[in-house]
PDB file of C-alpha atoms in Angstrom:
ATOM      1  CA  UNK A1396     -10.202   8.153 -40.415  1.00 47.00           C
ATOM      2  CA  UNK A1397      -9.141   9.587 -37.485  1.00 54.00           C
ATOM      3  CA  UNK A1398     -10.041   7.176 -34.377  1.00 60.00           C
ATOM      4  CA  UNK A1399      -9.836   8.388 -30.818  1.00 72.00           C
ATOM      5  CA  UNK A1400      -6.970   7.552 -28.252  1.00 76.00           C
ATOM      6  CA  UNK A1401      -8.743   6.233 -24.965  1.00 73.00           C
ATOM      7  CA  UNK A1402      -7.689   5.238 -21.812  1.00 75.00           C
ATOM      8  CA  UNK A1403      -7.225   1.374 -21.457  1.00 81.00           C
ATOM      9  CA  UNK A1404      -9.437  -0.780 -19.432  1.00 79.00           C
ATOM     10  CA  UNK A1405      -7.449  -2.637 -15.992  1.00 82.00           C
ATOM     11  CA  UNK A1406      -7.490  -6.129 -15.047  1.00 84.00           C
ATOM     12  CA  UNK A1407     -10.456  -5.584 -13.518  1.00 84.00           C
ATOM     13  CA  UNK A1408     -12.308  -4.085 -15.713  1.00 79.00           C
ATOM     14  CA  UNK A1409     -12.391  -0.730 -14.474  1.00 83.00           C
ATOM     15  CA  UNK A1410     -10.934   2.508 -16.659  1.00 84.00           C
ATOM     16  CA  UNK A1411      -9.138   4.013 -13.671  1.00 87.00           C
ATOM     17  CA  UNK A1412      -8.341   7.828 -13.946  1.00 89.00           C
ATOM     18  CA  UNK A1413      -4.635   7.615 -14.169  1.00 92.00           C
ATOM     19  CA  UNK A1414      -2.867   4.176 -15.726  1.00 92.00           C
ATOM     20  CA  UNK A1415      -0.293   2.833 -13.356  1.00 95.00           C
ATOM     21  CA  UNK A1416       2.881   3.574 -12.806  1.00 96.00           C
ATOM     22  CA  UNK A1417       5.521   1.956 -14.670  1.00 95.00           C
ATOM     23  CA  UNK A1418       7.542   1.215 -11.015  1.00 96.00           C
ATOM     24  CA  UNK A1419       7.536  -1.975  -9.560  1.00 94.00           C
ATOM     25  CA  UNK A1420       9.540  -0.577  -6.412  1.00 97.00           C
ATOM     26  CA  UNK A1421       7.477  -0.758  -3.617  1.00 97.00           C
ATOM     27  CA  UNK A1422       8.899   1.260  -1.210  1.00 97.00           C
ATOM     28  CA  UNK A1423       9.243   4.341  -4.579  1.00 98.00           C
ATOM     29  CA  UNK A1424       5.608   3.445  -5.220  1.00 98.00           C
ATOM     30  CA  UNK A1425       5.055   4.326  -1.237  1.00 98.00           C
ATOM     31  CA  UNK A1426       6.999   7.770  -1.573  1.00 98.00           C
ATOM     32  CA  UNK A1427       4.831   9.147  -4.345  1.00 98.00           C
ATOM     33  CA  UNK A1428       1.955   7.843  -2.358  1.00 98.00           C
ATOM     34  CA  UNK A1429       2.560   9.414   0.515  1.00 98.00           C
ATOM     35  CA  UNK A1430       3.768  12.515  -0.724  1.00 98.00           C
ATOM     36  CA  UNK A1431       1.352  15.139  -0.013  1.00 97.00           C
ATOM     37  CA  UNK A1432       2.898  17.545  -2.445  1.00 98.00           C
ATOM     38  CA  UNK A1433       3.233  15.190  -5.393  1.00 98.00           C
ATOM     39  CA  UNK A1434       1.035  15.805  -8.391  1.00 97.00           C
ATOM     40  CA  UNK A1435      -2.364  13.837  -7.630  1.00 97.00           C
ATOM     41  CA  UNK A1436      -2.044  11.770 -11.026  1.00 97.00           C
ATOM     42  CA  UNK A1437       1.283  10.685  -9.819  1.00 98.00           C
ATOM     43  CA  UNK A1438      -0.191   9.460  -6.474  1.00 98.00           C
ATOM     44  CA  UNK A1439      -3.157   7.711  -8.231  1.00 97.00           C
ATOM     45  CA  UNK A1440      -0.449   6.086 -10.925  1.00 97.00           C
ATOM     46  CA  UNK A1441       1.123   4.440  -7.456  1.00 98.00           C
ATOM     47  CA  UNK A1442      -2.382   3.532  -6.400  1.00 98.00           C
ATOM     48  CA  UNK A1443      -3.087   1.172  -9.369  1.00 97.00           C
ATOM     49  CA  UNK A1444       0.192  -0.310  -9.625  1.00 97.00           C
ATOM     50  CA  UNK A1445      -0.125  -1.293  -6.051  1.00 98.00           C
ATOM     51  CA  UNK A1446      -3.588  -2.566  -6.803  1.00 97.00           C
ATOM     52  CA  UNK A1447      -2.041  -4.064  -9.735  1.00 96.00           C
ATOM     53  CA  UNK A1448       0.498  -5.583  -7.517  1.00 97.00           C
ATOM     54  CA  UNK A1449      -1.757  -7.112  -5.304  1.00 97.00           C
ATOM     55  CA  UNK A1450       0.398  -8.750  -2.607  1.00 98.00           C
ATOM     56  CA  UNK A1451       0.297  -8.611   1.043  1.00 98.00           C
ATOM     57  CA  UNK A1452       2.626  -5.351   1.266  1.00 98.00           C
ATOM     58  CA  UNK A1453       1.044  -3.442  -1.708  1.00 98.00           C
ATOM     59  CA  UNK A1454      -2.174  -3.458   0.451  1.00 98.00           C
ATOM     60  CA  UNK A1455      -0.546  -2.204   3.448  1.00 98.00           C
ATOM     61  CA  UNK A1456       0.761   0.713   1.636  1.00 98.00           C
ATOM     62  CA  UNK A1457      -2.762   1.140   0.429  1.00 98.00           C
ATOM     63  CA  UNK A1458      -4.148   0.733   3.911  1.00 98.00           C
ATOM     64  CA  UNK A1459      -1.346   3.336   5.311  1.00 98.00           C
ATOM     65  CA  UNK A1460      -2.277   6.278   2.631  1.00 98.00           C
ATOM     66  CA  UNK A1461      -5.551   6.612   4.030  1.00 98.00           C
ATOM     67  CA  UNK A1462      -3.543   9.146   6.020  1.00 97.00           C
ATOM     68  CA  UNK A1463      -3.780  11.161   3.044  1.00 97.00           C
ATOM     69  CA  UNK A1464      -5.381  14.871   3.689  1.00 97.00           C
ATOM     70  CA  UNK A1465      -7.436  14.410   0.259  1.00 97.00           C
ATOM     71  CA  UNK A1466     -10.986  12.732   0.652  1.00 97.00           C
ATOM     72  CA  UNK A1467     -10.531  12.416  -3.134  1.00 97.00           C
ATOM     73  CA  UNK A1468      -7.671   9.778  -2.719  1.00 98.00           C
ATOM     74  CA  UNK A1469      -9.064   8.129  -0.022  1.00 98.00           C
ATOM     75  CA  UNK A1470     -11.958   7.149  -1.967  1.00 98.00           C
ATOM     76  CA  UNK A1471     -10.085   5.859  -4.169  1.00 97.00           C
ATOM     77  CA  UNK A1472      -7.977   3.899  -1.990  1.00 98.00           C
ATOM     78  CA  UNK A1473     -11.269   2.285   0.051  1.00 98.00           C
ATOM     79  CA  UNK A1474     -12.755   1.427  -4.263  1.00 97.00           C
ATOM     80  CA  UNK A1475      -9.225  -0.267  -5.533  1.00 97.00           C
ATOM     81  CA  UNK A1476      -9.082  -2.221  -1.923  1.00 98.00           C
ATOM     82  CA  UNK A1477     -12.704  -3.460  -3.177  1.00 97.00           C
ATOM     83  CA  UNK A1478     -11.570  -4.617  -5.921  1.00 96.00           C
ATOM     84  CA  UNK A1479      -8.328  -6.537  -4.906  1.00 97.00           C
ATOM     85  CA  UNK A1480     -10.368  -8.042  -2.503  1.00 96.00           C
ATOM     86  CA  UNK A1481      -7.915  -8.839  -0.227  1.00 97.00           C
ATOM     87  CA  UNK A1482      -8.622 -10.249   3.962  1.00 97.00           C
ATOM     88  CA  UNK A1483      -5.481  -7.654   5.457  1.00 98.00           C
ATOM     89  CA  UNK A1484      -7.564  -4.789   4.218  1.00 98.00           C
ATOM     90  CA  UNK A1485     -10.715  -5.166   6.451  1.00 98.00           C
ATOM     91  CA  UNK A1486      -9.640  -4.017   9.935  1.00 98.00           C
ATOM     92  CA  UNK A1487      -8.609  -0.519   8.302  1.00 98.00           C
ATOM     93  CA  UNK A1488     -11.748  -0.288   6.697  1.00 98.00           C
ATOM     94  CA  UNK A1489     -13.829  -1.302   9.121  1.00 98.00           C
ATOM     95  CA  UNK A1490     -11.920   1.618  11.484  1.00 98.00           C
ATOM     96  CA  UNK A1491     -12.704   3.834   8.162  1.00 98.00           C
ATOM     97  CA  UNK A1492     -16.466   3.244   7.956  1.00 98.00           C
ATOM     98  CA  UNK A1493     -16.681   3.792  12.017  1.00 98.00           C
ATOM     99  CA  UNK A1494     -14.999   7.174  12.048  1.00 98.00           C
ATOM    100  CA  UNK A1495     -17.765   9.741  11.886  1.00 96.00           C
ATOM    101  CA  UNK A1496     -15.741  12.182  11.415  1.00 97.00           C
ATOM    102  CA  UNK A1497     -14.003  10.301   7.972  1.00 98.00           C
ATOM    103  CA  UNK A1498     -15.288  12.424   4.736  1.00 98.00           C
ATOM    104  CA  UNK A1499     -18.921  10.605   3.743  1.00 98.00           C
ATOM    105  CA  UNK A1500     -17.713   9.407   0.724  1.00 98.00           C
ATOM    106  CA  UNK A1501     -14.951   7.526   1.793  1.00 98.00           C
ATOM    107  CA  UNK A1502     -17.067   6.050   4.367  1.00 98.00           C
ATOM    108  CA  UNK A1503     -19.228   4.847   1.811  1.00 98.00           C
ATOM    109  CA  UNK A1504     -16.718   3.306  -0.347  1.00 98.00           C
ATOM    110  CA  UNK A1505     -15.011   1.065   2.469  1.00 98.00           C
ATOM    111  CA  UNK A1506     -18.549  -0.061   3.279  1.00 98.00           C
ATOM    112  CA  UNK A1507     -19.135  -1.363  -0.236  1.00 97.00           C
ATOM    113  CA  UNK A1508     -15.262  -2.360  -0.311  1.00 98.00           C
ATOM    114  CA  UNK A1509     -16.483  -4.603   2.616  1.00 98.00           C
ATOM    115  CA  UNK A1510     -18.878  -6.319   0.504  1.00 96.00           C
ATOM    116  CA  UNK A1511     -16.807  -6.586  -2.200  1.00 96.00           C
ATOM    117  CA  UNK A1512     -14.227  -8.324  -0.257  1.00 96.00           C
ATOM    118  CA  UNK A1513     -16.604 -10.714   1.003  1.00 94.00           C
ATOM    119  CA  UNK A1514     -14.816 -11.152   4.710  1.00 95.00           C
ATOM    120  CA  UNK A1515     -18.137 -11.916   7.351  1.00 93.00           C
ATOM    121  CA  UNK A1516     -16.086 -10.458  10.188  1.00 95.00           C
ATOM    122  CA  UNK A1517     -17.282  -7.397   8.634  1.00 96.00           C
ATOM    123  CA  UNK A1518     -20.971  -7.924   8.532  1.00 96.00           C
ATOM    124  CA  UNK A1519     -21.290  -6.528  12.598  1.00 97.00           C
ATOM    125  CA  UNK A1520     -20.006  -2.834  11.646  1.00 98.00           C
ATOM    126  CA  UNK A1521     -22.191  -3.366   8.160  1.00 98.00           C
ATOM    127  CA  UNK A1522     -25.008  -3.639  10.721  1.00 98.00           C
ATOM    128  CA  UNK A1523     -23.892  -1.071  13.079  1.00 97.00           C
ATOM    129  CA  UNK A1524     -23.766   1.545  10.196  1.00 98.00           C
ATOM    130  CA  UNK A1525     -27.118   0.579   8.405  1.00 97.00           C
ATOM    131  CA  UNK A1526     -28.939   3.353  10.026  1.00 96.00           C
ATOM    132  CA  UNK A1527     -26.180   5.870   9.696  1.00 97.00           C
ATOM    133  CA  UNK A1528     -27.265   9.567   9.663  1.00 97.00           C
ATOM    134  CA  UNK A1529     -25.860   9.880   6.455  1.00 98.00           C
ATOM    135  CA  UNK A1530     -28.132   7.885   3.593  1.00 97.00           C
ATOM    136  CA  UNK A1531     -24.417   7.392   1.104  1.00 97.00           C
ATOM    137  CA  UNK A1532     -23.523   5.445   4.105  1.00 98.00           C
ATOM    138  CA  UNK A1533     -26.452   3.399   5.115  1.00 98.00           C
ATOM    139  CA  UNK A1534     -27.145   2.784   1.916  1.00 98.00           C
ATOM    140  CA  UNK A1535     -23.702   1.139   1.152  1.00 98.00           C
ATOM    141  CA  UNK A1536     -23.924  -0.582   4.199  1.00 98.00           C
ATOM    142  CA  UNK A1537     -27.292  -2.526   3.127  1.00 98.00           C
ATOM    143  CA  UNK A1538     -25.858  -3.347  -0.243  1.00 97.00           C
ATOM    144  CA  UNK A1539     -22.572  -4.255   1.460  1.00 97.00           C
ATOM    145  CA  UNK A1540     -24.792  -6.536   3.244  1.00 97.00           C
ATOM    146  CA  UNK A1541     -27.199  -7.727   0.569  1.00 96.00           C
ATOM    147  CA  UNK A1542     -24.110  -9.050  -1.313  1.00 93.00           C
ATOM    148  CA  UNK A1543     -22.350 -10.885   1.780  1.00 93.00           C
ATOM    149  CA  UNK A1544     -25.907 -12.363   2.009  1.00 91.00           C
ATOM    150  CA  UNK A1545     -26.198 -13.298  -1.932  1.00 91.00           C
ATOM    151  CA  UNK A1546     -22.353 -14.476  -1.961  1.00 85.00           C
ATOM    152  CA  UNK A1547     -23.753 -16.864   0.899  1.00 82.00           C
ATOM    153  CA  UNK A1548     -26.958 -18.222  -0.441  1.00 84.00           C
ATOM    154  CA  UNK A1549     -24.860 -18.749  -3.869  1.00 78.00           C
ATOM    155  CA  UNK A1550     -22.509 -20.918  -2.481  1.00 67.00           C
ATOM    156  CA  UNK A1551     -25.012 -22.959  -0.472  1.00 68.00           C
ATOM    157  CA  UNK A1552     -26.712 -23.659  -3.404  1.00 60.00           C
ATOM    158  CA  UNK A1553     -23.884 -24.549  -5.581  1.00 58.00           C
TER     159      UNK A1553
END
């Protein structure tokens, strides 16, 4: 019997499109990031192991990509931010959901990275955006909120 090779599953529990790079050089890990004329799977390879990585730096090299001129890797950078749920990373997605002019998508992934982070100094731009002209956006912006709120309540209760 012949069973099918498939990709694994991360840390956090998430089959991400490319499995991460086998570096654990930072600043080589920034290069390929950065690189605008790098192969995409090579960029998103950096982008997990810096997720994977998960320290103070590894998020600022995260936060700095957003940079990037693909809308396609800047989602991804705003979902894997989510996920590490890490403080550093608010302020540069807060700035992210606030630029109108940022692609929607991405907007709406730092909103739901917000609530996925759990930080309250986000919930005034959650509320800001919650009526944004674009529904991707104010919808991620109430469930951003909705969480914060449940997160709350849960630990009250507890």
């Amino acid at each position: 019997m012949n069973i099918q090779q498939r990709p694994d599953t991360s840390e956090y529990g998430s089959v991400d499109p490319a499995p991460p790079s086998d570096s654990e050089q930072l600043n080589e890990l920034k290069k390929i990031l950065l690189d605008e004329h790098q192969k995409m799977f090579q960029r998103m390879r950096s982008v997990f192991k810096l997720r994977n990585i998960r320290s103070t730096e590894s998020c600022m090299i995260l936060c700095e990509a957003f940079s990037s001129r693909s809308a396609l890797l800047r989602h991804e950078l705003a979902y894997v931010l989510g996920q590490m749920q890490m403080d550093d990373a608010v302020p540069t997605l807060i700035n992210i959901l606030s630029d109108s002019s940022e692609h929607v998508m991405v907007r709406h992934e730092a909103a739901e990275a917000l609530g996925a982070i759990g930080n309250t100094s986000a919930i005034p731009v959650l509320k800001e955006f919650l009526h944004d002209e674009h529904i991707e956006v104010s919808e991620s912006c109430e469930v951003a909120l909705d969480l914060l709120d449940w997160v709350h309540n849960s630990s009250i209760a507890e």
